[in-house]
Amino acid sequence: MTTMHDVARAAGVSQAAVSYAYNQPHKLSAARRAHIFQVAAELGYAGPNPAGRNLRTGQVGALGLMITDSLRYAFDDPATSQLLKGISEVGELAEVALTLLPCPLESTRVAEGSGVLVRGAVDGFLAYAMPDGHPGMQTAMSRRLPIVVIDGPNPGGLPRVGIRDRQAAKEIAEHVLSLGHRRVGFLVDRLVPDGKGGPVDAARTRAARDHVMKERLAGYASACRKFTVPWSSAVVVEAGGFDYELSRTAVETLLDAGPVTAVIAASDLLALAAIDVAHERGLRVPQDLSVVGFDDIPAARAAGLTTVRQPLVGKGREAAQLLLDIIGGGAGREITLPTELVVRESSGPVPADR
């Protein structure tokens, strides 16, 4: 078997130079790296043994992304796919892998502190939008590896990347209310990860475990108080998940509950479903029904959707880079990213006859 020593001797360089070519290429000129790789290829040397390198560094070269839902959700949900894009960009630059770690609450292995969070060979965790009290968080923390929280509760004071969800939600609700709307319906993706959807009452709101949705609902309620619109009379409907069909069902439930002149959705996916259902019912947007969302996913611009823009790709980049910095010995911190109200064609004044 050809070794690093054999390559160094044949290339007329030190063994350290061969190691640099594979592990720290910035320490060598491009010409020297090319020479070493050419000699290595001629000798049939494929590079350092990953297992040996892991033993030397104590690292495996992978980040673990914890999600509450299935792997399909990570790729199907538009906002999550944008986040993944940002994470993967940093991972490619740093030459580390990304391991997806689904942690469904109904999993007995997650509840028992076993499963992928224990078996996963990673150097640290990105905990994405984990619900309050998720047992997976305790399991991850027990491994004593670096953890960066993304968009989730942070009772342990861990490094975190997120936005001011409550303030951003308040701002877009104020935009709708300032247009004269008072009969407003609210849509949320999921308050509790139990698969249930439908009208949300006070008990369901109190039981909410999704940090982001709780914050956005609180922002909407704050805006209603400012405009003296009773929150107790607001119609709130939960989709129960993040896919388009569940979103459509939630919209239909909301519109069937009573006449509304505006729909405030806690995600663009819900808002886009609301526009589709409205059109199918013969309602014009925004002349008959104003619709606003949250996230500003790529499809929002094409639909002319008024929404809150948050840097989804940037959030992924920031979180991945922060975790890599911590793994490399850097300090953890909290990063709060900016948001922006983007007003497009889907919101307008309340109809004169309503």
PDB file of N, CA, C and O in Angstrom, residues 77-108:
ATOM      1  N   ASP A  77     -39.982  21.741   2.257  1.00  0.00           N
ATOM      2  CA  ASP A  77     -40.360  23.039   2.805  1.00  0.00           C
ATOM      3  C   ASP A  77     -39.470  24.121   2.204  1.00  0.00           C
ATOM      4  O   ASP A  77     -38.237  24.067   2.340  1.00  0.00           O
ATOM      5  N   PRO A  78     -40.041  25.127   1.533  1.00  0.00           N
ATOM      6  CA  PRO A  78     -39.211  26.121   0.839  1.00  0.00           C
ATOM      7  C   PRO A  78     -38.264  26.890   1.763  1.00  0.00           C
ATOM      8  O   PRO A  78     -37.112  27.139   1.394  1.00  0.00           O
ATOM      9  N   ALA A  79     -38.747  27.283   2.941  1.00  0.00           N
ATOM     10  CA  ALA A  79     -37.891  28.046   3.853  1.00  0.00           C
ATOM     11  C   ALA A  79     -36.732  27.185   4.351  1.00  0.00           C
ATOM     12  O   ALA A  79     -35.582  27.646   4.433  1.00  0.00           O
ATOM     13  N   THR A  80     -37.021  25.921   4.684  1.00  0.00           N
ATOM     14  CA  THR A  80     -35.972  25.037   5.184  1.00  0.00           C
ATOM     15  C   THR A  80     -34.945  24.741   4.097  1.00  0.00           C
ATOM     16  O   THR A  80     -33.738  24.663   4.362  1.00  0.00           O
ATOM     17  N   SER A  81     -35.399  24.597   2.855  1.00  0.00           N
ATOM     18  CA  SER A  81     -34.453  24.318   1.771  1.00  0.00           C
ATOM     19  C   SER A  81     -33.516  25.506   1.542  1.00  0.00           C
ATOM     20  O   SER A  81     -32.343  25.322   1.201  1.00  0.00           O
ATOM     21  N   GLN A  82     -34.010  26.732   1.768  1.00  0.00           N
ATOM     22  CA  GLN A  82     -33.142  27.905   1.664  1.00  0.00           C
ATOM     23  C   GLN A  82     -32.099  27.897   2.784  1.00  0.00           C
ATOM     24  O   GLN A  82     -30.925  28.221   2.571  1.00  0.00           O
ATOM     25  N   LEU A  83     -32.520  27.533   3.981  1.00  0.00           N
ATOM     26  CA  LEU A  83     -31.594  27.423   5.106  1.00  0.00           C
ATOM     27  C   LEU A  83     -30.520  26.380   4.807  1.00  0.00           C
ATOM     28  O   LEU A  83     -29.329  26.605   5.043  1.00  0.00           O
ATOM     29  N   LEU A  84     -30.937  25.228   4.267  1.00  0.00           N
ATOM     30  CA  LEU A  84     -29.991  24.167   3.917  1.00  0.00           C
ATOM     31  C   LEU A  84     -28.973  24.650   2.888  1.00  0.00           C
ATOM     32  O   LEU A  84     -27.797  24.271   2.945  1.00  0.00           O
ATOM     33  N   LYS A  85     -29.437  25.467   1.976  1.00  0.00           N
ATOM     34  CA  LYS A  85     -28.530  26.005   0.964  1.00  0.00           C
ATOM     35  C   LYS A  85     -27.405  26.788   1.621  1.00  0.00           C
ATOM     36  O   LYS A  85     -26.226  26.630   1.290  1.00  0.00           O
ATOM     37  N   GLY A  86     -27.758  27.645   2.581  1.00  0.00           N
ATOM     38  CA  GLY A  86     -26.742  28.433   3.265  1.00  0.00           C
ATOM     39  C   GLY A  86     -25.782  27.582   4.068  1.00  0.00           C
ATOM     40  O   GLY A  86     -24.566  27.807   4.059  1.00  0.00           O
ATOM     41  N   ILE A  87     -26.317  26.566   4.770  1.00  0.00           N
ATOM     42  CA  ILE A  87     -25.465  25.676   5.549  1.00  0.00           C
ATOM     43  C   ILE A  87     -24.497  24.926   4.645  1.00  0.00           C
ATOM     44  O   ILE A  87     -23.306  24.805   4.938  1.00  0.00           O
ATOM     45  N   SER A  88     -25.021  24.430   3.516  1.00  0.00           N
ATOM     46  CA  SER A  88     -24.186  23.626   2.632  1.00  0.00           C
ATOM     47  C   SER A  88     -23.091  24.457   1.980  1.00  0.00           C
ATOM     48  O   SER A  88     -21.996  23.955   1.722  1.00  0.00           O
ATOM     49  N   GLU A  89     -23.367  25.736   1.710  1.00  0.00           N
ATOM     50  CA  GLU A  89     -22.337  26.595   1.112  1.00  0.00           C
ATOM     51  C   GLU A  89     -21.131  26.709   2.035  1.00  0.00           C
ATOM     52  O   GLU A  89     -19.984  26.616   1.598  1.00  0.00           O
ATOM     53  N   VAL A  90     -21.387  26.895   3.325  1.00  0.00           N
ATOM     54  CA  VAL A  90     -20.282  26.995   4.285  1.00  0.00           C
ATOM     55  C   VAL A  90     -19.589  25.655   4.429  1.00  0.00           C
ATOM     56  O   VAL A  90     -18.362  25.567   4.507  1.00  0.00           O
ATOM     57  N   GLY A  91     -20.392  24.575   4.454  1.00  0.00           N
ATOM     58  CA  GLY A  91     -19.805  23.245   4.581  1.00  0.00           C
ATOM     59  C   GLY A  91     -18.878  22.904   3.440  1.00  0.00           C
ATOM     60  O   GLY A  91     -17.805  22.326   3.633  1.00  0.00           O
ATOM     61  N   GLU A  92     -19.260  23.272   2.211  1.00  0.00           N
ATOM     62  CA  GLU A  92     -18.411  22.990   1.058  1.00  0.00           C
ATOM     63  C   GLU A  92     -17.099  23.751   1.140  1.00  0.00           C
ATOM     64  O   GLU A  92     -16.031  23.224   0.817  1.00  0.00           O
ATOM     65  N   LEU A  93     -17.171  25.016   1.583  1.00  0.00           N
ATOM     66  CA  LEU A  93     -15.948  25.809   1.706  1.00  0.00           C
ATOM     67  C   LEU A  93     -15.017  25.229   2.755  1.00  0.00           C
ATOM     68  O   LEU A  93     -13.793  25.261   2.614  1.00  0.00           O
ATOM     69  N   ALA A  94     -15.597  24.712   3.837  1.00  0.00           N
ATOM     70  CA  ALA A  94     -14.792  24.169   4.925  1.00  0.00           C
ATOM     71  C   ALA A  94     -14.498  22.687   4.738  1.00  0.00           C
ATOM     72  O   ALA A  94     -13.828  22.079   5.568  1.00  0.00           O
ATOM     73  N   GLU A  95     -15.037  22.095   3.664  1.00  0.00           N
ATOM     74  CA  GLU A  95     -14.842  20.681   3.364  1.00  0.00           C
ATOM     75  C   GLU A  95     -15.325  19.786   4.513  1.00  0.00           C
ATOM     76  O   GLU A  95     -14.638  18.868   4.950  1.00  0.00           O
ATOM     77  N   VAL A  96     -16.535  20.089   4.992  1.00  0.00           N
ATOM     78  CA  VAL A  96     -17.164  19.237   5.996  1.00  0.00           C
ATOM     79  C   VAL A  96     -18.498  18.750   5.445  1.00  0.00           C
ATOM     80  O   VAL A  96     -19.104  19.393   4.584  1.00  0.00           O
ATOM     81  N   ALA A  97     -18.951  17.624   5.947  1.00  0.00           N
ATOM     82  CA  ALA A  97     -20.216  17.042   5.505  1.00  0.00           C
ATOM     83  C   ALA A  97     -21.351  17.544   6.381  1.00  0.00           C
ATOM     84  O   ALA A  97     -21.138  18.023   7.499  1.00  0.00           O
ATOM     85  N   LEU A  98     -22.564  17.434   5.854  1.00  0.00           N
ATOM     86  CA  LEU A  98     -23.758  17.771   6.620  1.00  0.00           C
ATOM     87  C   LEU A  98     -24.588  16.508   6.786  1.00  0.00           C
ATOM     88  O   LEU A  98     -24.971  15.870   5.800  1.00  0.00           O
ATOM     89  N   THR A  99     -24.847  16.146   8.021  1.00  0.00           N
ATOM     90  CA  THR A  99     -25.639  14.960   8.326  1.00  0.00           C
ATOM     91  C   THR A  99     -26.998  15.405   8.845  1.00  0.00           C
ATOM     92  O   THR A  99     -27.079  16.147   9.828  1.00  0.00           O
ATOM     93  N   LEU A 100     -28.084  14.983   8.173  1.00  0.00           N
ATOM     94  CA  LEU A 100     -29.431  15.323   8.618  1.00  0.00           C
ATOM     95  C   LEU A 100     -29.882  14.318   9.672  1.00  0.00           C
ATOM     96  O   LEU A 100     -29.798  13.108   9.465  1.00  0.00           O
ATOM     97  N   LEU A 101     -30.367  14.843  10.788  1.00  0.00           N
ATOM     98  CA  LEU A 101     -30.738  14.010  11.926  1.00  0.00           C
ATOM     99  C   LEU A 101     -32.211  14.238  12.270  1.00  0.00           C
ATOM    100  O   LEU A 101     -32.547  15.123  13.059  1.00  0.00           O
ATOM    101  N   PRO A 102     -33.125  13.462  11.667  1.00  0.00           N
ATOM    102  CA  PRO A 102     -34.544  13.625  12.002  1.00  0.00           C
ATOM    103  C   PRO A 102     -34.824  13.150  13.421  1.00  0.00           C
ATOM    104  O   PRO A 102     -34.404  12.055  13.812  1.00  0.00           O
ATOM    105  N   CYS A 103     -35.535  13.977  14.183  1.00  0.00           N
ATOM    106  CA  CYS A 103     -35.805  13.677  15.599  1.00  0.00           C
ATOM    107  C   CYS A 103     -37.297  13.802  15.875  1.00  0.00           C
ATOM    108  O   CYS A 103     -37.730  14.700  16.626  1.00  0.00           O
ATOM    109  N   PRO A 104     -38.142  12.965  15.265  1.00  0.00           N
ATOM    110  CA  PRO A 104     -39.585  13.077  15.505  1.00  0.00           C
ATOM    111  C   PRO A 104     -39.931  12.807  16.962  1.00  0.00           C
ATOM    112  O   PRO A 104     -39.348  11.927  17.600  1.00  0.00           O
ATOM    113  N   LEU A 105     -40.861  13.593  17.482  1.00  0.00           N
ATOM    114  CA  LEU A 105     -41.224  13.445  18.890  1.00  0.00           C
ATOM    115  C   LEU A 105     -41.802  12.071  19.196  1.00  0.00           C
ATOM    116  O   LEU A 105     -41.675  11.574  20.321  1.00  0.00           O
ATOM    117  N   GLU A 106     -42.467  11.460  18.200  1.00  0.00           N
ATOM    118  CA  GLU A 106     -43.079  10.161  18.461  1.00  0.00           C
ATOM    119  C   GLU A 106     -42.069   9.018  18.489  1.00  0.00           C
ATOM    120  O   GLU A 106     -42.410   7.876  18.803  1.00  0.00           O
ATOM    121  N   SER A 107     -40.804   9.313  18.172  1.00  0.00           N
ATOM    122  CA  SER A 107     -39.782   8.273  18.160  1.00  0.00           C
ATOM    123  C   SER A 107     -39.434   7.851  19.588  1.00  0.00           C
ATOM    124  O   SER A 107     -39.033   8.673  20.412  1.00  0.00           O
ATOM    125  N   THR A 108     -39.567   6.560  19.870  1.00  0.00           N
ATOM    126  CA  THR A 108     -39.230   6.076  21.208  1.00  0.00           C
ATOM    127  C   THR A 108     -37.733   6.163  21.458  1.00  0.00           C
ATOM    128  O   THR A 108     -37.294   6.384  22.586  1.00  0.00           O
TER     129      THR A 108
END
